[in-house]
């Protein structure tokens, strides 16, 4: 078989010694934007795939698991998430999910790369439909700089970033969590893409420690996404309210409500179990060092 028919996600910096590969059916688009290499292709097994700087961001087959969890975990931890900020998320998937929540009234999104947005509208309409909601206001710009101008403005901030290299590197630093806290209203919640403890426990622990310096309640929830490294992805979630119990959602949904919102992964039961980690991971991430 011709190796050129396959895309292999290889990164010696992020996950040395392993890679995930999918067979390419048709390349739909390739370009270098001002910020990153962008590739969109149709795969044999995972539908349409978006790749940034050689790293898979989403596949049509399983993107809903990530989008729903990074959105509904923090939204349901908050008792009344009226105003939400999304940092990143240029494919539109998080916006698609956030606007579904019945208590959300206003969503602001800041994405640094306008080309990701435009290409997602063309090739990933099942995700980019999130941009069509009247609840949403999209700003093209740097999320770090955007938040410097905000104080006490949002109930929930969701950071849907790529991995901690390139244009997203600043979104994993301690200073970013400090900015996020400043931009929150009282009792605010943040949630960020958090990698996987199966491959890089050290990075996960270090980022949790950055977060702990600014928030009294910090947790790490997980979801299964087969096309991500190790098949699992985590989320850093934190609250300014020291009484928040992350594993006990403030808003719960019936099966009918879940179906009406067209959720395929998130349920109240999934929320409660998302914070239950294998013993070795829980000890490493939460025990005092």
PDB file of N, CA and C in Angstrom, residues 88-123:
ATOM      1  N   UNK A  88     -10.704  30.454  21.023  1.00  0.00           N
ATOM      2  CA  UNK A  88     -10.362  29.428  20.048  1.00  0.00           C
ATOM      3  C   UNK A  88     -11.617  28.853  19.431  1.00  0.00           C
ATOM      4  N   UNK A  89     -11.554  27.560  19.107  1.00  0.00           N
ATOM      5  CA  UNK A  89     -12.754  26.895  18.585  1.00  0.00           C
ATOM      6  C   UNK A  89     -13.154  27.345  17.201  1.00  0.00           C
ATOM      7  N   UNK A  90     -12.167  27.610  16.331  1.00  0.00           N
ATOM      8  CA  UNK A  90     -12.460  28.144  15.013  1.00  0.00           C
ATOM      9  C   UNK A  90     -13.253  27.240  14.096  1.00  0.00           C
ATOM     10  N   UNK A  91     -13.371  25.960  14.445  1.00  0.00           N
ATOM     11  CA  UNK A  91     -14.189  25.059  13.631  1.00  0.00           C
ATOM     12  C   UNK A  91     -15.679  25.212  13.911  1.00  0.00           C
ATOM     13  N   UNK A  92     -16.034  25.898  15.012  1.00  0.00           N
ATOM     14  CA  UNK A  92     -17.438  26.151  15.315  1.00  0.00           C
ATOM     15  C   UNK A  92     -18.116  25.112  16.171  1.00  0.00           C
ATOM     16  N   UNK A  93     -17.416  24.021  16.476  1.00  0.00           N
ATOM     17  CA  UNK A  93     -18.052  22.936  17.222  1.00  0.00           C
ATOM     18  C   UNK A  93     -18.470  23.305  18.627  1.00  0.00           C
ATOM     19  N   UNK A  94     -17.617  24.015  19.356  1.00  0.00           N
ATOM     20  CA  UNK A  94     -17.969  24.412  20.721  1.00  0.00           C
ATOM     21  C   UNK A  94     -19.129  25.408  20.697  1.00  0.00           C
ATOM     22  N   UNK A  95     -19.083  26.352  19.760  1.00  0.00           N
ATOM     23  CA  UNK A  95     -20.199  27.297  19.640  1.00  0.00           C
ATOM     24  C   UNK A  95     -21.508  26.551  19.382  1.00  0.00           C
ATOM     25  N   UNK A  96     -21.464  25.549  18.525  1.00  0.00           N
ATOM     26  CA  UNK A  96     -22.658  24.744  18.232  1.00  0.00           C
ATOM     27  C   UNK A  96     -23.268  24.162  19.496  1.00  0.00           C
ATOM     28  N   UNK A  97     -22.413  23.688  20.416  1.00  0.00           N
ATOM     29  CA  UNK A  97     -22.904  23.069  21.639  1.00  0.00           C
ATOM     30  C   UNK A  97     -23.317  24.099  22.691  1.00  0.00           C
ATOM     31  N   UNK A  98     -22.523  25.144  22.868  1.00  0.00           N
ATOM     32  CA  UNK A  98     -22.804  26.130  23.921  1.00  0.00           C
ATOM     33  C   UNK A  98     -24.169  26.777  23.722  1.00  0.00           C
ATOM     34  N   UNK A  99     -24.504  27.112  22.478  1.00  0.00           N
ATOM     35  CA  UNK A  99     -25.777  27.809  22.246  1.00  0.00           C
ATOM     36  C   UNK A  99     -26.983  26.906  22.494  1.00  0.00           C
ATOM     37  N   UNK A 100     -26.765  25.594  22.597  1.00  0.00           N
ATOM     38  CA  UNK A 100     -27.865  24.672  22.905  1.00  0.00           C
ATOM     39  C   UNK A 100     -28.346  24.786  24.343  1.00  0.00           C
ATOM     40  N   UNK A 101     -27.435  25.170  25.249  1.00  0.00           N
ATOM     41  CA  UNK A 101     -27.785  25.171  26.672  1.00  0.00           C
ATOM     42  C   UNK A 101     -28.919  26.168  26.918  1.00  0.00           C
ATOM     43  N   UNK A 102     -30.000  25.736  27.559  1.00  0.00           N
ATOM     44  CA  UNK A 102     -31.191  26.593  27.685  1.00  0.00           C
ATOM     45  C   UNK A 102     -30.987  27.871  28.487  1.00  0.00           C
ATOM     46  N   UNK A 103     -29.967  27.925  29.352  1.00  0.00           N
ATOM     47  CA  UNK A 103     -29.747  29.113  30.171  1.00  0.00           C
ATOM     48  C   UNK A 103     -28.794  30.118  29.526  1.00  0.00           C
ATOM     49  N   UNK A 104     -28.101  29.697  28.481  1.00  0.00           N
ATOM     50  CA  UNK A 104     -27.135  30.586  27.827  1.00  0.00           C
ATOM     51  C   UNK A 104     -27.871  31.613  26.963  1.00  0.00           C
ATOM     52  N   UNK A 105     -27.574  32.887  27.201  1.00  0.00           N
ATOM     53  CA  UNK A 105     -28.216  33.971  26.468  1.00  0.00           C
ATOM     54  C   UNK A 105     -27.281  34.664  25.481  1.00  0.00           C
ATOM     55  N   UNK A 106     -25.986  34.688  25.797  1.00  0.00           N
ATOM     56  CA  UNK A 106     -25.035  35.485  25.018  1.00  0.00           C
ATOM     57  C   UNK A 106     -23.696  34.750  24.970  1.00  0.00           C
ATOM     58  N   UNK A 107     -23.156  34.601  23.763  1.00  0.00           N
ATOM     59  CA  UNK A 107     -21.891  33.907  23.586  1.00  0.00           C
ATOM     60  C   UNK A 107     -20.942  34.791  22.782  1.00  0.00           C
ATOM     61  N   UNK A 108     -19.755  35.023  23.335  1.00  0.00           N
ATOM     62  CA  UNK A 108     -18.706  35.744  22.630  1.00  0.00           C
ATOM     63  C   UNK A 108     -17.599  34.755  22.320  1.00  0.00           C
ATOM     64  N   UNK A 109     -17.079  34.825  21.088  1.00  0.00           N
ATOM     65  CA  UNK A 109     -16.002  33.924  20.702  1.00  0.00           C
ATOM     66  C   UNK A 109     -14.882  34.721  20.066  1.00  0.00           C
ATOM     67  N   UNK A 110     -13.635  34.412  20.454  1.00  0.00           N
ATOM     68  CA  UNK A 110     -12.467  35.042  19.845  1.00  0.00           C
ATOM     69  C   UNK A 110     -11.555  33.952  19.308  1.00  0.00           C
ATOM     70  N   UNK A 111     -11.283  34.009  18.023  1.00  0.00           N
ATOM     71  CA  UNK A 111     -10.459  33.023  17.312  1.00  0.00           C
ATOM     72  C   UNK A 111      -9.376  33.769  16.553  1.00  0.00           C
ATOM     73  N   UNK A 112      -8.134  33.295  16.681  1.00  0.00           N
ATOM     74  CA  UNK A 112      -7.011  34.034  16.105  1.00  0.00           C
ATOM     75  C   UNK A 112      -6.898  33.886  14.589  1.00  0.00           C
ATOM     76  N   UNK A 113      -7.355  32.753  14.033  1.00  0.00           N
ATOM     77  CA  UNK A 113      -7.114  32.468  12.621  1.00  0.00           C
ATOM     78  C   UNK A 113      -8.428  32.458  11.838  1.00  0.00           C
ATOM     79  N   UNK A 114      -8.677  33.517  11.091  1.00  0.00           N
ATOM     80  CA  UNK A 114      -9.918  33.613  10.330  1.00  0.00           C
ATOM     81  C   UNK A 114     -10.025  32.537   9.251  1.00  0.00           C
ATOM     82  N   UNK A 115      -8.873  32.015   8.790  1.00  0.00           N
ATOM     83  CA  UNK A 115      -8.916  30.987   7.760  1.00  0.00           C
ATOM     84  C   UNK A 115      -9.494  29.672   8.283  1.00  0.00           C
ATOM     85  N   UNK A 116      -9.243  29.370   9.542  1.00  0.00           N
ATOM     86  CA  UNK A 116      -9.854  28.166  10.118  1.00  0.00           C
ATOM     87  C   UNK A 116     -11.366  28.300  10.114  1.00  0.00           C
ATOM     88  N   UNK A 117     -11.847  29.483  10.457  1.00  0.00           N
ATOM     89  CA  UNK A 117     -13.295  29.722  10.462  1.00  0.00           C
ATOM     90  C   UNK A 117     -13.873  29.562   9.063  1.00  0.00           C
ATOM     91  N   UNK A 118     -13.265  30.218   8.088  1.00  0.00           N
ATOM     92  CA  UNK A 118     -13.799  30.190   6.727  1.00  0.00           C
ATOM     93  C   UNK A 118     -13.742  28.794   6.120  1.00  0.00           C
ATOM     94  N   UNK A 119     -12.641  28.084   6.343  1.00  0.00           N
ATOM     95  CA  UNK A 119     -12.527  26.739   5.796  1.00  0.00           C
ATOM     96  C   UNK A 119     -13.470  25.762   6.491  1.00  0.00           C
ATOM     97  N   UNK A 120     -13.720  25.984   7.772  1.00  0.00           N
ATOM     98  CA  UNK A 120     -14.670  25.128   8.485  1.00  0.00           C
ATOM     99  C   UNK A 120     -16.087  25.345   7.964  1.00  0.00           C
ATOM    100  N   UNK A 121     -16.419  26.583   7.652  1.00  0.00           N
ATOM    101  CA  UNK A 121     -17.742  26.853   7.072  1.00  0.00           C
ATOM    102  C   UNK A 121     -17.920  26.119   5.749  1.00  0.00           C
ATOM    103  N   UNK A 122     -16.843  25.987   4.996  1.00  0.00           N
ATOM    104  CA  UNK A 122     -16.916  25.329   3.689  1.00  0.00           C
ATOM    105  C   UNK A 122     -16.874  23.811   3.795  1.00  0.00           C
ATOM    106  N   UNK A 123     -15.967  23.298   4.629  1.00  0.00           N
ATOM    107  CA  UNK A 123     -15.734  21.855   4.643  1.00  0.00           C
ATOM    108  C   UNK A 123     -16.282  21.131   5.875  1.00  0.00           C
TER     109      UNK A 123
END
